[in-house]
mmCIF file of C-alpha atoms and ligand atoms in Angstrom:
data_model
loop_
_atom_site.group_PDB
_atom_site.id
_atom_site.type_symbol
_atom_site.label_atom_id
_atom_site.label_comp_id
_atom_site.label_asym_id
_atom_site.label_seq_id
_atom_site.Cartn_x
_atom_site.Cartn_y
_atom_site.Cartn_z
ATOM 1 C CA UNK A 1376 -3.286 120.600 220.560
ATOM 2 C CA UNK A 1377 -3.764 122.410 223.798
ATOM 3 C CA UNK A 1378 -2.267 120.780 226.980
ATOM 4 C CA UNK A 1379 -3.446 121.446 230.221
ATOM 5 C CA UNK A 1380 0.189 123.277 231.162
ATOM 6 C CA UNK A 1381 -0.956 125.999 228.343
ATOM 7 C CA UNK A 1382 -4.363 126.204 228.476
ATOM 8 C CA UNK A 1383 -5.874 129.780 228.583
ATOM 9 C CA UNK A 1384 -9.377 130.473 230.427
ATOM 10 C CA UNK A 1385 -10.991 133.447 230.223
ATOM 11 C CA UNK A 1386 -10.361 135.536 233.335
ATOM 12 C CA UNK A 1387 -12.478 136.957 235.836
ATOM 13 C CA UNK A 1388 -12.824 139.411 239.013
ATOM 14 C CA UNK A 1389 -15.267 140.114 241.051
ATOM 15 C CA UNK A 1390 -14.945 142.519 244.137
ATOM 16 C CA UNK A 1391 -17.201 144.032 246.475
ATOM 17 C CA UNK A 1392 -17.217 147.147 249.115
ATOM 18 C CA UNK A 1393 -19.541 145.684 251.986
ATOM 19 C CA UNK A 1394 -23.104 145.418 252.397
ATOM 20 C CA UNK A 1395 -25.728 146.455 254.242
ATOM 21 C CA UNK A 1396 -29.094 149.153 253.911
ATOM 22 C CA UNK A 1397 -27.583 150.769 251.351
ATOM 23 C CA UNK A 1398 -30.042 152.299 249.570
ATOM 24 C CA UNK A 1399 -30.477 155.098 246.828
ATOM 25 C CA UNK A 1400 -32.462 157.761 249.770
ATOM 26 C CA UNK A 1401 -29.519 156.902 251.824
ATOM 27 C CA UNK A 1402 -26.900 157.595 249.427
ATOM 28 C CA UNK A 1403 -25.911 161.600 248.094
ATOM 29 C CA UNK A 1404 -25.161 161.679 244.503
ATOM 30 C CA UNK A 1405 -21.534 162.771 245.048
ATOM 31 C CA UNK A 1406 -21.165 159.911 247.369
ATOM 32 C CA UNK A 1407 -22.387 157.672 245.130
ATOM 33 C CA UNK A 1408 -20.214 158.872 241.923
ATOM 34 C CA UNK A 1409 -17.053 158.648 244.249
ATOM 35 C CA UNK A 1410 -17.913 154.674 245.645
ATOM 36 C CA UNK A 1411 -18.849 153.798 241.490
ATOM 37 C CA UNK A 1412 -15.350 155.235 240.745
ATOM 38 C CA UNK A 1413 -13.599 153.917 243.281
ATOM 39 C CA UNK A 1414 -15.015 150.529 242.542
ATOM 40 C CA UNK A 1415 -14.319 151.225 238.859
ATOM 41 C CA UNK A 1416 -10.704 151.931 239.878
ATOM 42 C CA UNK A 1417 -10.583 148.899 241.303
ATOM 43 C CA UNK A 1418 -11.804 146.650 239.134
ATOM 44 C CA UNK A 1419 -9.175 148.189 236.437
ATOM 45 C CA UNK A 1420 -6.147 147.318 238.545
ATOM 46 C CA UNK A 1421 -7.249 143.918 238.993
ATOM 47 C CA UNK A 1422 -7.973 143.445 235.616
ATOM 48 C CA UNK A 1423 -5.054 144.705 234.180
ATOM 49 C CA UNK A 1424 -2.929 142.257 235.618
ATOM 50 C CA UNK A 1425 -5.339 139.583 234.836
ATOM 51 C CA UNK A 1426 -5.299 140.581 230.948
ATOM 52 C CA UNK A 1427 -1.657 140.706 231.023
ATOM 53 C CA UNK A 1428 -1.795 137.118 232.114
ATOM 54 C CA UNK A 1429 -0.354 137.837 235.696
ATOM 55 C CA UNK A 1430 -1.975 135.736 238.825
ATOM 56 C CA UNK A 1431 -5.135 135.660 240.212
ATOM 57 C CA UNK A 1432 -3.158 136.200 243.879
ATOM 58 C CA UNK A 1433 -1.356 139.368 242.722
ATOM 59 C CA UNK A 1434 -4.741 140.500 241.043
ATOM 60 C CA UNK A 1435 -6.950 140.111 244.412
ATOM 61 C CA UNK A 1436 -3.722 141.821 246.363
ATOM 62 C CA UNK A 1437 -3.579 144.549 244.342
ATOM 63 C CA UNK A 1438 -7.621 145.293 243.864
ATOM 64 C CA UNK A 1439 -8.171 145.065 247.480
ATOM 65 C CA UNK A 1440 -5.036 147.403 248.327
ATOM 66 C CA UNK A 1441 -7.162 150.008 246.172
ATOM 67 C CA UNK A 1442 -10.332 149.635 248.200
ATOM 68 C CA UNK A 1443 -8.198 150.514 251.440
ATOM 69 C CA UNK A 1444 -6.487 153.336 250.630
ATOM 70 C CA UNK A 1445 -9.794 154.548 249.482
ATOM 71 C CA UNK A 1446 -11.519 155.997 253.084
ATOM 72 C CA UNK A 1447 -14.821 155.135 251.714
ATOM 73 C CA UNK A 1448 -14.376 151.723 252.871
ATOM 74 C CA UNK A 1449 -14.306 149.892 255.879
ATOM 75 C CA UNK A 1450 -10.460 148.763 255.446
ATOM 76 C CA UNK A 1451 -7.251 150.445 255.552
ATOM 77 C CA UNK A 1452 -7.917 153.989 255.661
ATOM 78 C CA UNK A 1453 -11.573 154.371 256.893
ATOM 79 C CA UNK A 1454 -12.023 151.537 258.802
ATOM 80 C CA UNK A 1455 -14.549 151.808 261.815
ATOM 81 C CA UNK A 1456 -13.169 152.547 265.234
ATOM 82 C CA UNK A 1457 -13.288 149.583 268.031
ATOM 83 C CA UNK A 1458 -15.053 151.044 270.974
ATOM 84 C CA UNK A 1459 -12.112 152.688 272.572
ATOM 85 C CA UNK A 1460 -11.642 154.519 269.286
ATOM 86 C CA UNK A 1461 -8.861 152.197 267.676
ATOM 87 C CA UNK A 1462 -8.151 150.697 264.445
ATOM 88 C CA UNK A 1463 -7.858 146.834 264.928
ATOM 89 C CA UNK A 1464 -7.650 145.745 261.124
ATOM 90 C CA UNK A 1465 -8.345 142.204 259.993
ATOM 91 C CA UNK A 1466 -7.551 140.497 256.694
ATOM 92 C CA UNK A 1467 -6.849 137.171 255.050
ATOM 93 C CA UNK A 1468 -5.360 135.952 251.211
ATOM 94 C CA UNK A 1469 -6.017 132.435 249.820
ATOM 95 C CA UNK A 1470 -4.618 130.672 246.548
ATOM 96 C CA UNK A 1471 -6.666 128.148 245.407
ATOM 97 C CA UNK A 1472 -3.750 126.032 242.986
ATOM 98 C CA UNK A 1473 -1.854 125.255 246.931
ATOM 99 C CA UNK A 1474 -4.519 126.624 249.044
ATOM 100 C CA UNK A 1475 -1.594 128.259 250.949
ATOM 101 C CA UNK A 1476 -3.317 130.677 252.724
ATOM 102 C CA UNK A 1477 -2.471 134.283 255.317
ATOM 103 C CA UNK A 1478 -4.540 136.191 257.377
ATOM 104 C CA UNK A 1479 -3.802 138.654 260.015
ATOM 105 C CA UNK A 1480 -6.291 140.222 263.098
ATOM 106 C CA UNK A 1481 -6.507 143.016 265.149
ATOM 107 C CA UNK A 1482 -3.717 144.963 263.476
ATOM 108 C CA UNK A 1483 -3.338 148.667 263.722
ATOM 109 C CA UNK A 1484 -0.217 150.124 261.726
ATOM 110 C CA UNK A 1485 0.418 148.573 258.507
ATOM 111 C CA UNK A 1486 -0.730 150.836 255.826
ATOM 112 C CA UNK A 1487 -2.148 147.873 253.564
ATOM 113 C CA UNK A 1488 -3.435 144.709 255.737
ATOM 114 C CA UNK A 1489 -3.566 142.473 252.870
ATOM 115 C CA UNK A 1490 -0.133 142.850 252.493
ATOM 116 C CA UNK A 1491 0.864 141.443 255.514
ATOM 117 C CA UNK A 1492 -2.046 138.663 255.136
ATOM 118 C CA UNK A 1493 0.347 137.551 252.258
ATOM 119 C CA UNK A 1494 3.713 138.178 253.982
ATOM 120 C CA UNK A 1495 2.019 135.790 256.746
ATOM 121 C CA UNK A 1496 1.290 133.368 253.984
ATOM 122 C CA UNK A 1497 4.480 133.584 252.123
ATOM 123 C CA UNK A 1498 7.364 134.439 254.931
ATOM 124 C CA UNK A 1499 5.966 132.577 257.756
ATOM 125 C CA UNK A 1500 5.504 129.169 258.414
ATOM 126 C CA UNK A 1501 2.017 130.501 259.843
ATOM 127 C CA UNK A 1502 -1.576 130.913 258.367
ATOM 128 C CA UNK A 1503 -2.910 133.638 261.070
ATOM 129 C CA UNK A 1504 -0.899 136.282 262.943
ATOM 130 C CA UNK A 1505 -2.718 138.741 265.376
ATOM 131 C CA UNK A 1506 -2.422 141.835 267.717
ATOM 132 C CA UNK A 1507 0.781 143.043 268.507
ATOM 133 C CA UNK A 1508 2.854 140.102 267.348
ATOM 134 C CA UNK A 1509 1.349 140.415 263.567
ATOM 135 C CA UNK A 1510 2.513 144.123 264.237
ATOM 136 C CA UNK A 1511 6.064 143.462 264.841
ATOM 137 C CA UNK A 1512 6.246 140.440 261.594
ATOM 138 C CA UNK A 1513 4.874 143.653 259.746
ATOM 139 C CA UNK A 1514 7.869 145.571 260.895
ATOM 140 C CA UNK A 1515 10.310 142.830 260.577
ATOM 141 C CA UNK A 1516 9.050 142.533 256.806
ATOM 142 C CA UNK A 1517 10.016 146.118 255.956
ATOM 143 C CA UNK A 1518 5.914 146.758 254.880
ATOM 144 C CA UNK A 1519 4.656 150.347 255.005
ATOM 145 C CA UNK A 1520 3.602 151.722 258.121
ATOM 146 C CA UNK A 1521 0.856 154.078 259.055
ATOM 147 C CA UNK A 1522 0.544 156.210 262.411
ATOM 148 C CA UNK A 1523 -3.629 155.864 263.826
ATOM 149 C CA UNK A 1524 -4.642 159.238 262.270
ATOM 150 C CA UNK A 1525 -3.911 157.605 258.756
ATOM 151 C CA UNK A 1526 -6.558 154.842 259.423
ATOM 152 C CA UNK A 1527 -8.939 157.621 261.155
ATOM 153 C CA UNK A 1528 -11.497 159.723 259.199
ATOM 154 C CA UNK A 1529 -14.264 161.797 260.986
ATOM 155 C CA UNK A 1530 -17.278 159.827 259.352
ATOM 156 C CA UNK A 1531 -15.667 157.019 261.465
ATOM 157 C CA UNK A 1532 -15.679 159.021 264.021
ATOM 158 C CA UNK A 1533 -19.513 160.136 263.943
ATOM 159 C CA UNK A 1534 -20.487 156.732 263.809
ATOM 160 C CA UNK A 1535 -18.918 155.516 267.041
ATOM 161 C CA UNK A 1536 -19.820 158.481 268.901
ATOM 162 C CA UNK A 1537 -23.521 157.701 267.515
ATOM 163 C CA UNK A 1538 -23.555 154.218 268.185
ATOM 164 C CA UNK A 1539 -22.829 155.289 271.727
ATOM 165 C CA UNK A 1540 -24.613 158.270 272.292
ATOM 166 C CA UNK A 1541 -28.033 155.931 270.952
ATOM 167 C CA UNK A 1542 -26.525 152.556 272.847
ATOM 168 C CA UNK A 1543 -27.165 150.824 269.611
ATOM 169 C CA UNK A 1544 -25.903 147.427 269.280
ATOM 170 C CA UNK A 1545 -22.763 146.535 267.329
ATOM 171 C CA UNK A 1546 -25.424 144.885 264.786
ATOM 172 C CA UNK A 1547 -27.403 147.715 264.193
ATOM 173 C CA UNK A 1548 -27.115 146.977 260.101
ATOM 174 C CA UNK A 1549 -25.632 150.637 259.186
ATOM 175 C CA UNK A 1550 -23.032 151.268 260.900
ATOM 176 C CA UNK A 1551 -20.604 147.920 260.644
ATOM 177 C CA UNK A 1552 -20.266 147.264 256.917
ATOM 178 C CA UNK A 1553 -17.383 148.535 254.129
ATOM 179 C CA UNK A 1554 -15.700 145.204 254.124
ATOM 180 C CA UNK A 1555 -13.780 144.907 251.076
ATOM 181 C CA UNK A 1556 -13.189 142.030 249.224
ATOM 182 C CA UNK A 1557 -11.852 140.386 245.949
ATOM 183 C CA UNK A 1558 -11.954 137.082 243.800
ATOM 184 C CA UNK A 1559 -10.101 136.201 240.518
ATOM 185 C CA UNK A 1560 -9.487 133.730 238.086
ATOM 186 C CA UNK A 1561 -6.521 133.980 236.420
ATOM 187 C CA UNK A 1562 -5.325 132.982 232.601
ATOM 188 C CA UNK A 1563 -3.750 129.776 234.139
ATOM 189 C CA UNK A 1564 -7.195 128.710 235.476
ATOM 190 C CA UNK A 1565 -6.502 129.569 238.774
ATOM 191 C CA UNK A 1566 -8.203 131.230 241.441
ATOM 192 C CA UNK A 1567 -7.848 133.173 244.759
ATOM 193 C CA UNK A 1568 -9.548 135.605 247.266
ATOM 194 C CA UNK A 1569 -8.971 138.516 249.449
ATOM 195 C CA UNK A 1570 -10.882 140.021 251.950
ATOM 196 C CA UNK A 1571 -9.948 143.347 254.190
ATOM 197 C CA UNK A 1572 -11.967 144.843 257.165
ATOM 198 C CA UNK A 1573 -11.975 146.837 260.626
ATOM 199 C CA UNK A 1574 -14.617 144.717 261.319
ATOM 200 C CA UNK A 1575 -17.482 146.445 263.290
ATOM 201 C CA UNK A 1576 -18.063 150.116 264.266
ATOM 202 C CA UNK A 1577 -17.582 149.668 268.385
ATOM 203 C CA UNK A 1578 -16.326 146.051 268.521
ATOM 204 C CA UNK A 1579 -14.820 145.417 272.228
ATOM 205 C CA UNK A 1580 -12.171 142.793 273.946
ATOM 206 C CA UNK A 1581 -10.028 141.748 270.752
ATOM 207 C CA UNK A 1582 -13.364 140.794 268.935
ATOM 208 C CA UNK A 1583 -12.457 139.075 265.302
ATOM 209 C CA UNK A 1584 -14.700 138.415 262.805
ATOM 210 C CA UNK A 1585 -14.700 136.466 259.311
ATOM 211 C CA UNK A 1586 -13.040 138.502 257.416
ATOM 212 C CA UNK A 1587 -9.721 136.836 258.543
ATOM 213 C CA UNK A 1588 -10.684 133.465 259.135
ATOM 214 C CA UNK A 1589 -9.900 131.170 256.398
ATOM 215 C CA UNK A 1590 -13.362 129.209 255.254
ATOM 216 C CA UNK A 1591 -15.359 131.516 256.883
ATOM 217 C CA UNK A 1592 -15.141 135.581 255.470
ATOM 218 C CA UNK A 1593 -12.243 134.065 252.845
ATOM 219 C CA UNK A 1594 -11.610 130.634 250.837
ATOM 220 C CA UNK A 1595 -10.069 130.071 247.746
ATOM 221 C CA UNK A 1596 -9.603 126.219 245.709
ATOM 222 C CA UNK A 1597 -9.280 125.091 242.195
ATOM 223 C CA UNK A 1598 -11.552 122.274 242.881
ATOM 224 C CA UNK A 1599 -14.044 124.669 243.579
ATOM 225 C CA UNK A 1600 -13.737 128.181 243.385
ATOM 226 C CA UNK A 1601 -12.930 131.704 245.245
ATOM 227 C CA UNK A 1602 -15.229 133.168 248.036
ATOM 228 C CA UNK A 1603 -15.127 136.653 249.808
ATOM 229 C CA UNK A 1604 -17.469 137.481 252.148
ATOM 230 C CA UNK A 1605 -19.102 140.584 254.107
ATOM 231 C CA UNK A 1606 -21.552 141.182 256.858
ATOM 232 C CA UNK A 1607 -22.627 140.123 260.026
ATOM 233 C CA UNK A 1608 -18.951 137.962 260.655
ATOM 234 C CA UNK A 1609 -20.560 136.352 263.617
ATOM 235 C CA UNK A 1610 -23.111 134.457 261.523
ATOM 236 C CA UNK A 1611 -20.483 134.328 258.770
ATOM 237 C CA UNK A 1612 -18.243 131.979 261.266
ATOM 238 C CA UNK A 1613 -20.747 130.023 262.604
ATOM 239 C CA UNK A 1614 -21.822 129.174 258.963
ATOM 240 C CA UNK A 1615 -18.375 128.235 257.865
ATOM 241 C CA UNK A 1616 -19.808 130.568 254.678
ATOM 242 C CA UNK A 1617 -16.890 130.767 252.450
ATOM 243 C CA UNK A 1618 -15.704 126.900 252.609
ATOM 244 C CA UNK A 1619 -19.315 125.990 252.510
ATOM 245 C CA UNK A 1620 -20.140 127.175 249.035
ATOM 246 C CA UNK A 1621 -17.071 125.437 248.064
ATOM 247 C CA UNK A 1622 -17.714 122.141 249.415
ATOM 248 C CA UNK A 1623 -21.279 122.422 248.101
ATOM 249 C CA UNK A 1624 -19.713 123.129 244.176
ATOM 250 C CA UNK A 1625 -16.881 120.558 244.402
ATOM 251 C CA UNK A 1626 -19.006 117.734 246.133
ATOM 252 C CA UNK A 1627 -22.690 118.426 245.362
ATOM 253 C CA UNK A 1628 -21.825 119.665 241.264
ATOM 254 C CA UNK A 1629 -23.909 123.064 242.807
ATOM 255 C CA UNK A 1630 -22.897 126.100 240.513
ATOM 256 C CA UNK A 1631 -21.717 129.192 241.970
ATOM 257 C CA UNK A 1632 -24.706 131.016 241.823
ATOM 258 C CA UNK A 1633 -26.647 128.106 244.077
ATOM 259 C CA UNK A 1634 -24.327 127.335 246.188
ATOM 260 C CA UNK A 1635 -23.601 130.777 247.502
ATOM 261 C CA UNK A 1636 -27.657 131.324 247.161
ATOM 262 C CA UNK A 1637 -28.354 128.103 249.341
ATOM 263 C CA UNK A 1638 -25.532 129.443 251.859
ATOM 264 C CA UNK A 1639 -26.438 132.798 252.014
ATOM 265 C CA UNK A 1640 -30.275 131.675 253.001
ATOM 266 C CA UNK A 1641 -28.575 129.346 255.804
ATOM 267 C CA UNK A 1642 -27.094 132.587 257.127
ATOM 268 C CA UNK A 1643 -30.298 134.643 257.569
ATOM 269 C CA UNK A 1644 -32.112 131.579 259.179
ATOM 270 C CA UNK A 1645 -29.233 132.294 261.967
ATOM 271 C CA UNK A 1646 -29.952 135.502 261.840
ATOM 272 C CA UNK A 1647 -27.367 137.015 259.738
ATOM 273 C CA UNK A 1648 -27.166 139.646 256.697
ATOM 274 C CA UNK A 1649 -24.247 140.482 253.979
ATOM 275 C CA UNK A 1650 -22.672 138.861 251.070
ATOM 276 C CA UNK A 1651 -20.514 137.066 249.037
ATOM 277 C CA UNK A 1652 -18.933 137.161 245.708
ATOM 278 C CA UNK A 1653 -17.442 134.209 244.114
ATOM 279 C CA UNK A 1654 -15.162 132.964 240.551
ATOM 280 C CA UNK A 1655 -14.769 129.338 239.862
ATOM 281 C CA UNK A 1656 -12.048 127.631 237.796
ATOM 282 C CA UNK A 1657 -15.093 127.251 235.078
ATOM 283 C CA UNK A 1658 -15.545 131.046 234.795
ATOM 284 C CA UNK A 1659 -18.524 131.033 236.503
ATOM 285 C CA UNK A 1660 -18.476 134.557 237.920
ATOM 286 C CA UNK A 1661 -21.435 135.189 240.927
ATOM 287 C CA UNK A 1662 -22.254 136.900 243.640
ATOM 288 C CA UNK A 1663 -25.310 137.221 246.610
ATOM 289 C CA UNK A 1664 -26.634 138.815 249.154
ATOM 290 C CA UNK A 1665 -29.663 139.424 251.607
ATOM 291 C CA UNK A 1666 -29.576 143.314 252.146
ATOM 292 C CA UNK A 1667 -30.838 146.006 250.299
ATOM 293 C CA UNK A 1668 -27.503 146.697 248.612
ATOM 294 C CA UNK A 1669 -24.100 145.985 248.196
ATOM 295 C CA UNK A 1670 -21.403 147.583 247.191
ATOM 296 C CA UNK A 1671 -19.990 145.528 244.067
ATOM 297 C CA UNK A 1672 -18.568 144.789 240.486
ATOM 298 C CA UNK A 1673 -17.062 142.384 237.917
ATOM 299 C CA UNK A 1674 -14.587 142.395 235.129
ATOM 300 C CA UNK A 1675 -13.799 140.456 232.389
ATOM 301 C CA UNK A 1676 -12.492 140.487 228.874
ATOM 302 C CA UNK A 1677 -15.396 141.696 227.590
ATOM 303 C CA UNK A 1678 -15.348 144.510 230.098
ATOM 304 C CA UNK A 1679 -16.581 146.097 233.529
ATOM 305 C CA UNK A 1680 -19.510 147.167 235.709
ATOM 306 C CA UNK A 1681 -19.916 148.163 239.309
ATOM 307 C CA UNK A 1682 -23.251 148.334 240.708
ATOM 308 C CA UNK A 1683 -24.993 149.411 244.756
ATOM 309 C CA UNK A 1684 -28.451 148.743 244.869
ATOM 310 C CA UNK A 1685 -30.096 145.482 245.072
ATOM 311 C CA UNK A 1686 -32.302 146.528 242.329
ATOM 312 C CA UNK A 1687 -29.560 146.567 239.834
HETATM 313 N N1 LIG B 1783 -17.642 140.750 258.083
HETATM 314 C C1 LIG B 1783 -17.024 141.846 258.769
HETATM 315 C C2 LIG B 1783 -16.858 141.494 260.214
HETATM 316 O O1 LIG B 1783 -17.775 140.948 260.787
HETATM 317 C C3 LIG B 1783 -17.776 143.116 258.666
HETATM 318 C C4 LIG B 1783 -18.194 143.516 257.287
HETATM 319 O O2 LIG B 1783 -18.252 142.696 256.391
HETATM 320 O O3 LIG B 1783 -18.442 144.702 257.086
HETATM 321 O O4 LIG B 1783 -15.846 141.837 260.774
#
């Protein structure tokens, strides 16, 4: 007889890279084969841990600490620049079996943000840390440091200095997305989420988006399941996005893939473009989004893909 306390599920991970116009006219070849690898890369960490029957909160740490050290994403290493050419980093970890929960904003020298979101969650009696305080708990907590030029690549660079030079506005769709994110279910039936950013090429005044904010950019419960989020984050707040498509699956009986359809559509009548990928405790595995592409994959047992274009 199985018992609840032993039951095995089927695991699952889904990640994704940002989204945005990404489309295949936009995209070299090369630059395409290394973002398919590096999501590929990802997805194996993850699910290695998963398929040894480790936790969906060590799996979403550990895939999303790939996709920042990897400077093709907007996190960690190769996150945009804030207007006066900084890295302010933003990120935020959930565990749906407690729904303990860390998130940090506007940090600029640990070498892995998600880290500290989970330092926050685990060696603070905190949720959310920001600026220079979340700096010095990184410190205290012995995590790996990084001076600005680690964060700083020139593509980075270009964009700011175009967004300027052509006064484009902080939503101009190309230039702000890379957001990475992460959602497992574990062996154990558990899930959880993790989401990493530097937010927007050019952001100003200590400007935070969803990424960090727990129900909005990130949300994970076993009553429902485990959101990540990426794109516009103002729209993405206002929307509540990532607790929404959980309240709609644990009170409504929505399944993932309506519930983060339905929410998605209430974010582009405000206005707002991106996505979200989400895992329930079922094994429902699903993600959505309202731009041309986004960067993205899943893994399970049976195996992995990664995919870009909205076509696929
Ligand atoms: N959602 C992020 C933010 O607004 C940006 C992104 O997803 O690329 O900070």
């Amino acid at each position: 007889m199985t018992t609840a306390a032993n039951a095995q599920t089927d695991w699952k991970l889904v990640i994704h890279g940002g989204a945005g116009v990404i489309e295949r006219d936009r995209l070299s070849p090369e630059k395409e084969r290394e973002i398919r690898a590096a999501l590929d890369q990802a997805l194996a960490t993850g699910s290695k841990i998963l398929a040894d029957g480790g936790d969906a909160l060590d799996a979403v740490e550990a895939t999303v600490k790939v996709l920042e050290n990897d400077p093709n994403f907007n996190a960690g290493r190769g996150a945009v620049f804030t207007y006066e050419g900084r890295s302010e980093l933003d990120a935020a970890i959930m565990e749906g079996e407690t729904r303990k929960a860390g998130a940090v904003a506007g940090v600029s020298a640990t070498k892995n943000p998600i880290s500290l979101a989970r330092a926050v969650m685990e060696d603070s009696p905190h949720v959310m840390l920001s600026g220079d305080g979340a700096d010095i708990f990184s410190r205290e907590q012995g995590l790996e440091q990084a001076p600005p030029e680690y964060f700083a690549t020139p593509e980075r660079r270009r964009q700011l200095e175009e967004m300027k030079s052509n006064k484009l506005s902080w939503f101009d769709v190309d230039m702000k997305y890379g957001t990475v994110g992460a959602v497992a279910l574990d062996s154990e039936g558990h899930v959880a989420a993790a989401t990493s950013t530097g937010g927007i090429t050019g952001k100003r005044w200590g400007r935070i988006g969803d990424s960090p904010i727990i129900g909005a950019g990130t949300y994970a419960d076993d009553r429902a399941c485990a959101v990540s989020a990426t794109g516009a984050g103002e729209f993405f707040i206002r929307e509540g996005v990532a607790h929404e498509i959980c309240a709609r699956m644990r009170m409504k009986g929505d399944t993932a893939e309506v519930a983060a359809d339905a929410v998605m559509a209430e974010v582009a009548e405000l206005g707002g473009t991106g996505g979200v990928i989400v895992v329930s405790p079922q094994g429902e595995a699903a993600w959505s989004f309202n731009t041309p592409g986004m960067y993205r994959g899943k893994a399970s047992a049976e195996g992995r893909t990664v995919a870009i274009f909205g076509d696929e």
